[in-house]
Short mmCIF file of C-alpha atoms and ligand atoms in Angstrom, two decimals:
data_model
loop_
_atom_site.label_atom_id
_atom_site.label_comp_id
_atom_site.label_asym_id
_atom_site.label_seq_id
_atom_site.Cartn_x
_atom_site.Cartn_y
_atom_site.Cartn_z
CA MET A 1 0.00 0.00 0.00
CA LYS A 2 1.13 3.55 -0.67
CA VAL A 3 1.30 5.87 2.32
CA SER A 4 1.96 9.54 1.87
CA VAL A 5 3.09 11.42 4.97
CA TYR A 6 3.61 15.13 5.61
CA ARG A 7 7.22 15.71 6.53
CA TYR A 8 8.82 18.83 7.93
CA ASN A 9 11.88 19.28 10.04
CA PRO A 10 12.40 23.02 10.52
CA GLU A 11 16.08 22.49 11.26
CA ALA A 12 16.81 20.73 7.97
CA ASP A 13 13.99 21.44 5.51
CA ARG A 14 13.23 24.78 3.95
CA LYS A 15 9.66 23.70 3.17
CA PRO A 16 7.29 20.94 4.22
CA TYR A 17 6.87 18.11 1.66
CA MET A 18 4.91 14.88 1.27
CA GLN A 19 6.95 11.70 1.47
CA ASP A 20 5.68 8.49 -0.13
CA TYR A 21 6.27 5.11 1.46
CA THR A 22 5.34 1.67 0.24
CA LEU A 23 4.24 -0.71 2.91
CA ASP A 24 3.48 -4.43 2.93
CA LEU A 25 0.49 -4.95 5.15
CA PRO A 26 -0.10 -8.16 7.10
CA GLU A 27 -2.87 -10.22 5.46
CA GLY A 28 -6.34 -10.60 6.88
CA LYS A 29 -6.06 -7.95 9.54
CA ASP A 30 -7.53 -4.43 9.72
CA LEU A 31 -4.80 -2.29 11.26
CA MET A 32 -5.36 1.03 12.96
CA VAL A 33 -3.72 4.03 11.31
CA LEU A 34 -1.37 4.29 14.30
CA ASP A 35 -0.15 0.73 13.60
CA VAL A 36 0.62 1.79 10.05
CA LEU A 37 2.66 4.72 11.35
CA ASN A 38 4.51 2.41 13.72
CA LEU A 39 5.40 0.16 10.77
CA LEU A 40 6.61 3.21 8.86
CA LYS A 41 8.70 4.24 11.83
CA GLU A 42 10.48 0.86 11.62
CA GLN A 43 11.38 1.77 8.03
CA ASP A 44 12.25 5.35 8.76
CA ALA A 45 13.19 6.25 12.33
CA THR A 46 13.14 9.99 11.60
CA LEU A 47 9.33 10.06 11.23
CA SER A 48 7.82 11.93 14.21
CA TYR A 49 4.35 11.78 15.73
CA ARG A 50 2.80 11.81 19.17
CA ARG A 51 1.02 8.87 20.71
CA SER A 52 0.73 7.43 24.17
CA CYS A 53 -2.26 5.31 25.22
CA ARG A 54 -2.92 3.80 21.76
CA GLU A 55 -6.57 3.30 22.73
CA GLY A 56 -8.33 6.65 22.27
CA VAL A 57 -7.96 7.86 25.82
CA CYS A 58 -5.06 10.28 25.95
CA GLY A 59 -5.84 12.42 22.93
CA SER A 60 -2.25 12.78 21.76
CA ASP A 61 -2.40 11.33 18.26
CA GLY A 62 -4.94 13.61 16.60
CA MET A 63 -4.00 14.01 12.95
CA ASN A 64 -5.52 14.54 9.54
CA ILE A 65 -6.10 11.14 7.94
CA ASN A 66 -7.19 11.15 4.30
CA GLY A 67 -8.58 14.62 4.77
CA ARG A 68 -10.38 14.01 8.03
CA ASN A 69 -9.24 14.78 11.56
CA GLY A 70 -9.20 11.83 13.94
CA LEU A 71 -7.18 9.79 16.40
CA ALA A 72 -4.83 7.47 14.54
CA CYS A 73 -5.04 4.82 17.24
CA ILE A 74 -8.79 4.27 16.90
CA THR A 75 -9.20 4.91 13.19
CA PRO A 76 -9.26 1.56 11.31
CA LEU A 77 -7.36 1.62 8.06
CA SER A 78 -10.40 0.29 6.20
CA GLN A 79 -12.47 3.22 7.42
CA ALA A 80 -9.74 5.77 6.66
CA LEU A 81 -9.28 4.39 3.13
CA ASN A 82 -13.01 4.14 2.48
CA GLY A 83 -12.41 2.38 -0.85
CA LYS A 84 -9.30 4.34 -1.84
CA SER A 85 -5.97 2.59 -2.32
CA SER A 86 -3.60 4.99 -0.59
CA LEU A 87 -3.35 6.67 2.78
CA VAL A 88 -2.47 10.36 3.21
CA VAL A 89 -1.50 11.54 6.68
CA ARG A 90 -0.97 15.17 7.59
CA PRO A 91 -0.77 17.06 10.88
CA LEU A 92 -3.92 18.65 12.31
CA PRO A 93 -4.54 21.77 10.22
CA GLY A 94 -4.36 25.38 11.35
CA LEU A 95 -1.70 25.23 14.05
CA PRO A 96 2.09 25.57 13.66
CA VAL A 97 3.99 22.36 12.91
CA VAL A 98 6.80 21.50 15.29
CA ARG A 99 7.96 18.55 13.23
CA ASP A 100 6.24 16.11 10.84
CA LEU A 101 2.89 15.22 12.43
CA VAL A 102 3.61 17.02 15.71
CA ILE A 103 1.90 20.39 16.09
CA ASP A 104 2.33 23.22 18.55
CA MET A 105 -0.88 23.21 20.61
CA SER A 106 -0.13 26.43 22.60
CA LEU A 107 -2.97 28.43 21.07
CA PHE A 108 -5.38 25.59 21.67
CA TYR A 109 -4.38 25.36 25.34
CA GLN A 110 -4.46 29.14 25.78
CA GLN A 111 -8.10 29.12 24.74
CA TYR A 112 -8.77 26.26 27.14
CA GLU A 113 -7.06 28.14 29.95
CA LYS A 114 -9.16 31.22 29.18
CA ILE A 115 -12.43 29.53 30.11
CA LYS A 116 -11.08 28.68 33.59
CA PRO A 117 -11.51 24.91 33.35
CA TYR A 118 -11.87 24.22 37.06
CA LEU A 119 -14.68 24.32 39.60
CA GLN A 120 -15.19 27.71 41.21
CA ASN A 121 -17.27 27.86 44.35
CA ASP A 122 -17.32 30.68 46.89
CA GLU A 123 -19.42 28.87 49.50
CA PRO A 124 -17.63 27.40 52.54
CA ALA A 125 -16.38 23.92 51.79
CA PRO A 126 -18.43 21.13 53.42
CA ALA A 127 -16.76 18.64 55.73
CA ILE A 128 -16.47 15.87 53.17
CA GLU A 129 -17.44 16.84 49.61
CA ARG A 130 -19.85 18.94 47.54
CA LEU A 131 -22.73 16.68 46.68
CA GLN A 132 -24.71 16.69 43.48
CA SER A 133 -28.04 15.05 42.70
CA PRO A 134 -27.97 12.30 40.05
CA GLU A 135 -30.03 14.65 37.78
CA ASP A 136 -27.48 17.46 38.11
CA ARG A 137 -24.67 15.00 37.52
CA ALA A 138 -26.40 13.80 34.37
CA LYS A 139 -26.15 17.32 32.93
CA LEU A 140 -22.40 16.82 32.63
CA ASP A 141 -22.73 13.77 30.36
CA GLY A 142 -21.54 14.49 26.86
CA LEU A 143 -19.30 17.25 28.22
CA TYR A 144 -16.81 15.80 30.68
CA GLU A 145 -15.67 13.04 28.31
CA CYS A 146 -13.59 15.41 26.16
CA ILE A 147 -9.93 14.36 25.97
CA LEU A 148 -8.67 17.64 24.45
CA CYS A 149 -7.37 15.96 21.33
CA ALA A 150 -8.01 19.19 19.30
CA CYS A 151 -9.52 17.29 16.35
CA CYS A 152 -12.58 19.56 16.58
CA SER A 153 -10.96 22.97 16.97
CA THR A 154 -8.46 22.31 14.19
CA SER A 155 -11.31 21.35 11.82
CA CYS A 156 -13.19 24.57 12.54
CA PRO A 157 -12.68 27.38 9.97
CA SER A 158 -13.57 29.99 12.59
CA PHE A 159 -10.74 28.69 14.77
CA TRP A 160 -8.33 28.67 11.79
CA TRP A 161 -9.01 32.36 11.12
CA ASN A 162 -9.07 33.54 14.72
CA PRO A 163 -7.27 31.11 17.02
CA GLU A 164 -6.29 33.92 19.40
CA ARG A 165 -9.79 35.27 19.83
CA PHE A 166 -12.33 32.48 19.15
CA VAL A 167 -12.33 29.98 22.00
CA GLY A 168 -13.09 27.14 19.60
CA PRO A 169 -15.33 24.10 19.99
CA ALA A 170 -13.15 22.21 22.50
CA GLY A 171 -12.80 25.22 24.81
CA LEU A 172 -16.49 26.09 24.52
CA LEU A 173 -17.58 22.53 25.27
CA GLN A 174 -15.57 22.81 28.48
CA ALA A 175 -16.90 26.30 29.18
CA TYR A 176 -20.39 24.83 29.10
CA ARG A 177 -19.28 21.87 31.21
CA PHE A 178 -18.59 24.34 34.07
CA LEU A 179 -21.60 26.56 33.33
CA ALA A 180 -23.80 23.48 33.61
CA ASP A 181 -22.21 22.22 36.84
CA SER A 182 -24.53 22.69 39.84
CA ARG A 183 -21.49 22.96 42.13
CA ASP A 184 -19.99 25.93 40.27
CA THR A 185 -21.08 29.38 41.52
CA ALA A 186 -19.16 31.52 39.02
CA THR A 187 -21.78 31.31 36.25
CA ASP A 188 -22.23 35.09 35.88
CA GLU A 189 -18.50 35.80 35.83
CA ARG A 190 -18.00 33.02 33.27
CA LEU A 191 -20.76 34.41 31.04
CA ALA A 192 -19.37 37.94 31.33
CA GLU A 193 -16.10 36.67 29.87
CA LEU A 194 -17.86 35.21 26.85
CA ASP A 195 -20.29 37.85 25.54
CA ASP A 196 -17.92 39.64 23.14
CA PRO A 197 -18.23 39.22 19.36
CA PHE A 198 -15.42 36.63 19.12
CA SER A 199 -15.17 34.16 22.01
CA VAL A 200 -18.47 32.37 21.39
CA PHE A 201 -20.13 34.23 18.54
CA ARG A 202 -17.50 33.42 15.92
CA CYS A 203 -19.11 29.97 15.78
CA ARG A 204 -21.06 29.90 12.57
CA GLY A 205 -22.65 26.53 13.17
CA ILE A 206 -20.70 24.76 10.45
CA MET A 207 -20.60 21.64 12.65
CA ASN A 208 -17.25 20.36 11.43
CA CYS A 209 -16.49 19.87 15.13
CA VAL A 210 -19.40 17.47 15.63
CA ASN A 211 -18.45 15.65 12.47
CA VAL A 212 -14.93 14.73 13.61
CA CYS A 213 -15.05 14.36 17.40
CA PRO A 214 -13.64 10.88 18.09
CA LYS A 215 -15.56 10.74 21.36
CA GLY A 216 -18.86 11.47 19.63
CA LEU A 217 -19.36 14.74 21.53
CA ASN A 218 -21.38 17.69 20.25
CA PRO A 219 -19.67 21.07 20.78
CA THR A 220 -22.21 22.85 18.56
CA ARG A 221 -25.02 21.91 20.94
CA ALA A 222 -23.01 23.13 23.92
CA ILE A 223 -22.32 26.41 22.09
CA GLY A 224 -26.05 26.76 21.50
CA HIS A 225 -26.67 26.34 25.24
CA ILE A 226 -24.06 29.00 26.06
CA ARG A 227 -25.68 31.34 23.54
CA SER A 228 -29.10 30.82 25.14
CA MET A 229 -27.64 31.50 28.59
CA LEU A 230 -25.98 34.69 27.32
CA LEU A 231 -29.21 35.79 25.66
CA LYS A 232 -31.25 35.09 28.78
CA ASN A 233 -28.84 37.10 30.90
CA ALA A 234 -28.67 40.03 28.50
CA THR A 235 -32.31 40.57 27.65
CA MET B 1 -12.60 39.11 27.17
CA VAL B 2 -11.97 40.10 23.59
CA ARG B 3 -12.74 43.81 22.96
CA ASN B 4 -13.85 45.31 19.68
CA ILE B 5 -14.66 48.81 18.67
CA THR B 6 -15.61 48.24 15.04
CA SER B 7 -18.25 45.56 15.55
CA PHE B 8 -21.81 46.88 15.21
CA THR B 9 -22.67 47.03 18.92
CA GLY B 10 -19.37 45.92 20.41
CA ASN B 11 -21.22 43.09 22.14
CA GLY B 12 -21.52 39.59 20.78
CA VAL B 13 -25.01 38.89 22.11
CA ALA B 14 -26.40 42.20 20.78
CA ASP B 15 -24.78 41.76 17.36
CA TRP B 16 -26.13 38.24 17.15
CA LEU B 17 -29.66 39.34 18.05
CA VAL B 18 -29.61 42.36 15.69
CA GLN B 19 -28.42 40.14 12.84
CA ARG B 20 -31.32 37.71 13.37
CA VAL B 21 -34.05 40.31 13.88
CA SER B 22 -32.90 42.36 10.88
CA ALA B 23 -32.94 39.19 8.77
CA VAL B 24 -36.61 38.65 9.65
CA ILE B 25 -37.48 42.26 8.83
CA LEU B 26 -35.67 42.09 5.48
CA ALA B 27 -37.40 38.82 4.63
CA ALA B 28 -40.79 40.32 5.46
CA TYR B 29 -40.07 43.42 3.38
CA THR B 30 -38.96 41.34 0.40
CA VAL B 31 -42.07 39.17 0.55
CA PHE B 32 -44.27 42.27 0.88
CA LEU B 33 -42.75 44.00 -2.18
CA THR B 34 -42.83 40.82 -4.27
CA LEU B 35 -46.48 40.17 -3.48
CA TRP B 36 -47.35 43.79 -4.20
CA PHE B 37 -45.68 43.57 -7.62
CA LEU B 38 -47.39 40.29 -8.43
CA ALA B 39 -50.82 41.61 -7.40
CA LEU B 40 -50.49 44.73 -9.50
CA PRO B 41 -52.65 44.64 -12.69
CA GLU B 42 -50.31 47.04 -14.50
CA TRP B 43 -46.94 48.47 -13.44
CA SER B 44 -46.95 52.28 -13.41
CA TYR B 45 -45.20 55.16 -11.71
CA GLU B 46 -48.51 56.27 -10.16
CA ALA B 47 -49.05 52.91 -8.49
CA TRP B 48 -45.44 52.89 -7.28
CA SER B 49 -45.49 56.39 -5.79
CA GLY B 50 -48.98 55.74 -4.42
CA LEU B 51 -47.60 52.81 -2.51
CA PHE B 52 -44.86 54.91 -0.94
CA ALA B 53 -47.21 57.78 -0.15
CA GLN B 54 -48.74 55.64 2.58
CA GLY B 55 -47.29 56.33 6.00
CA TRP B 56 -46.87 52.72 7.08
CA VAL B 57 -44.98 51.84 3.86
CA LYS B 58 -42.58 54.70 4.61
CA VAL B 59 -42.03 53.39 8.11
CA PHE B 60 -41.63 49.82 6.84
CA THR B 61 -39.15 50.96 4.17
CA LEU B 62 -37.05 52.93 6.63
CA LEU B 63 -37.10 49.98 9.01
CA ALA B 64 -35.94 47.77 6.15
CA ILE B 65 -33.05 50.06 5.16
CA LEU B 66 -31.93 50.34 8.79
CA SER B 67 -32.08 46.53 9.04
CA PHE B 68 -30.16 46.26 5.78
CA VAL B 69 -27.37 48.54 7.02
CA ALA B 70 -27.10 46.75 10.37
CA HIS B 71 -27.28 43.30 8.81
CA ALA B 72 -24.76 44.09 6.09
CA TRP B 73 -22.35 45.69 8.53
CA ILE B 74 -22.39 42.77 10.96
CA GLY B 75 -21.79 40.34 8.10
CA ILE B 76 -19.07 42.37 6.42
CA TRP B 77 -17.38 43.06 9.70
CA THR B 78 -17.28 39.33 10.44
CA ALA B 79 -15.91 38.49 7.00
CA THR B 80 -13.25 41.22 7.10
CA THR B 81 -12.04 40.20 10.57
CA ASP B 82 -11.89 36.59 9.36
CA TYR B 83 -10.06 37.07 6.12
CA LEU B 84 -8.27 40.42 6.03
CA LYS B 85 -5.29 39.95 8.30
CA ASN B 86 -3.50 43.12 7.26
CA THR B 87 -4.76 45.92 9.54
CA THR B 88 -4.42 48.73 6.98
CA VAL B 89 -6.29 46.77 4.32
CA ARG B 90 -8.97 45.70 6.78
CA VAL B 91 -9.62 49.20 8.08
CA LEU B 92 -9.70 50.62 4.55
CA VAL B 93 -12.22 48.03 3.39
CA GLN B 94 -14.30 48.56 6.53
CA LEU B 95 -14.34 52.34 6.06
CA THR B 96 -15.33 51.99 2.39
CA VAL B 97 -18.21 49.69 3.28
CA ILE B 98 -19.35 52.08 6.04
CA LEU B 99 -19.34 54.94 3.53
CA VAL B 100 -21.37 52.96 0.97
CA LEU B 101 -23.91 51.85 3.60
CA PHE B 102 -24.19 55.44 4.83
CA VAL B 103 -24.89 56.64 1.29
CA TYR B 104 -27.58 53.96 0.85
CA LEU B 105 -29.17 55.05 4.11
CA ILE B 106 -29.28 58.75 3.23
CA LEU B 107 -30.50 58.07 -0.31
CA THR B 108 -33.33 55.87 0.97
CA PHE B 109 -34.42 58.45 3.54
CA ASP B 110 -34.31 61.09 0.83
CA ALA B 111 -36.30 58.98 -1.62
CA VAL B 112 -38.98 58.02 0.85
CA TRP B 113 -39.34 61.59 2.13
CA GLY B 114 -39.53 62.86 -1.45
CA VAL B 115 -42.71 60.96 -2.20
S1 LIG C 301 -14.64 17.75 21.84
FE1 LIG C 301 -14.04 15.82 20.91
S2 LIG C 301 -12.72 16.44 19.20
FE2 LIG C 301 -12.87 18.17 20.53
S3 LIG C 301 -11.09 18.04 21.85
FE3 LIG C 301 -12.79 17.06 22.92
S4 LIG C 301 -12.64 14.92 22.39
FE4 LIG C 301 -11.36 16.02 20.94
S1 LIG C 302 -20.10 24.51 14.77
FE1 LIG C 302 -18.96 26.29 15.44
S2 LIG C 302 -17.31 25.52 16.64
FE2 LIG C 302 -18.10 23.78 15.47
S3 LIG C 302 -16.83 23.71 13.64
FE3 LIG C 302 -18.58 25.00 13.22
S4 LIG C 302 -18.00 27.11 13.62
FE4 LIG C 302 -16.53 25.71 14.58
S1 LIG C 303 -2.62 7.38 21.41
FE1 LIG C 303 -3.90 8.09 23.03
S2 LIG C 303 -5.64 8.76 21.93
FE2 LIG C 303 -4.48 7.82 20.37
#
């Protein structure tokens, strides 16, 4: 099989380029894209990419596989190829490339940091823990599962054009995770940080984020909830 | 928080709401004018100026042009801040669009008042 990989080593290359490899695949087995990269790495030790858990938990191997963002470790080759005969692997789009498939996620994390991703509560702490009813806990389903792989934000055109000012789907999903948490008392302060024309409102509902999230989460819906909360507060 | 002086209201929620409300007004105005044209037995200047001589049509028209200006500005402002990364170019384009929208506004007021 032909595999084409984006290569760039800023110390040695003037420009990024696509490198073609030919790979003999083991018969009768559907590999994951990460396995393919591992086989390539045996051929060519200079190939760089991030991975850790190799089971869709850590979020470190987000990349663009045949034009679609996803986690290499849980994307079966058959699904990535979808009838085509060759595999094309590029880094996640829109952020600076450190080397090959490794991108600099600073802007992504800065946006995450901006939404204060931790519980804020100004009431005195109870003796043991802050309790939550099962119903309130259920409101966090579909939000807390995010592994910050950045597949969504780097597929979002609004994030490509304004990564310093638009929080992006991943950050906004987490913003809503804390807005929806019954134990968090900073709702008004959180909303006040989000009502400018960029942070939330740059979302144009394109839903690329929903389309690629490897955890099946729905940032667009969370953004809609934030917008309703902002509207309710402001009118 | 991200601050902006050139956005329509400077506030994301307000811009968002204005964009939606103005869209509804523009749609209503378009439907109204289209139906009026279709219902007309014969197109004539008299019928046209008679339409605009009515007070409520004047109000509706002015509401529509105000909606148009607001709607267009919010859209253009979004597109320019997305795609025009050079500040000089962006400000120049924004100022040109403001000028054009301002001219539209004045001309419409003038036309409607003239009837
Ligand atoms: S929402 Fe999904 S795609 Fe986005 S960072 Fe979280 S897990 Fe990844
Ligand atoms: S729905 Fe919003 S956040 Fe998601 S990809 Fe589209 S513009 Fe980006
Ligand atoms: S290696 Fe951890 S998510 Fe793929």
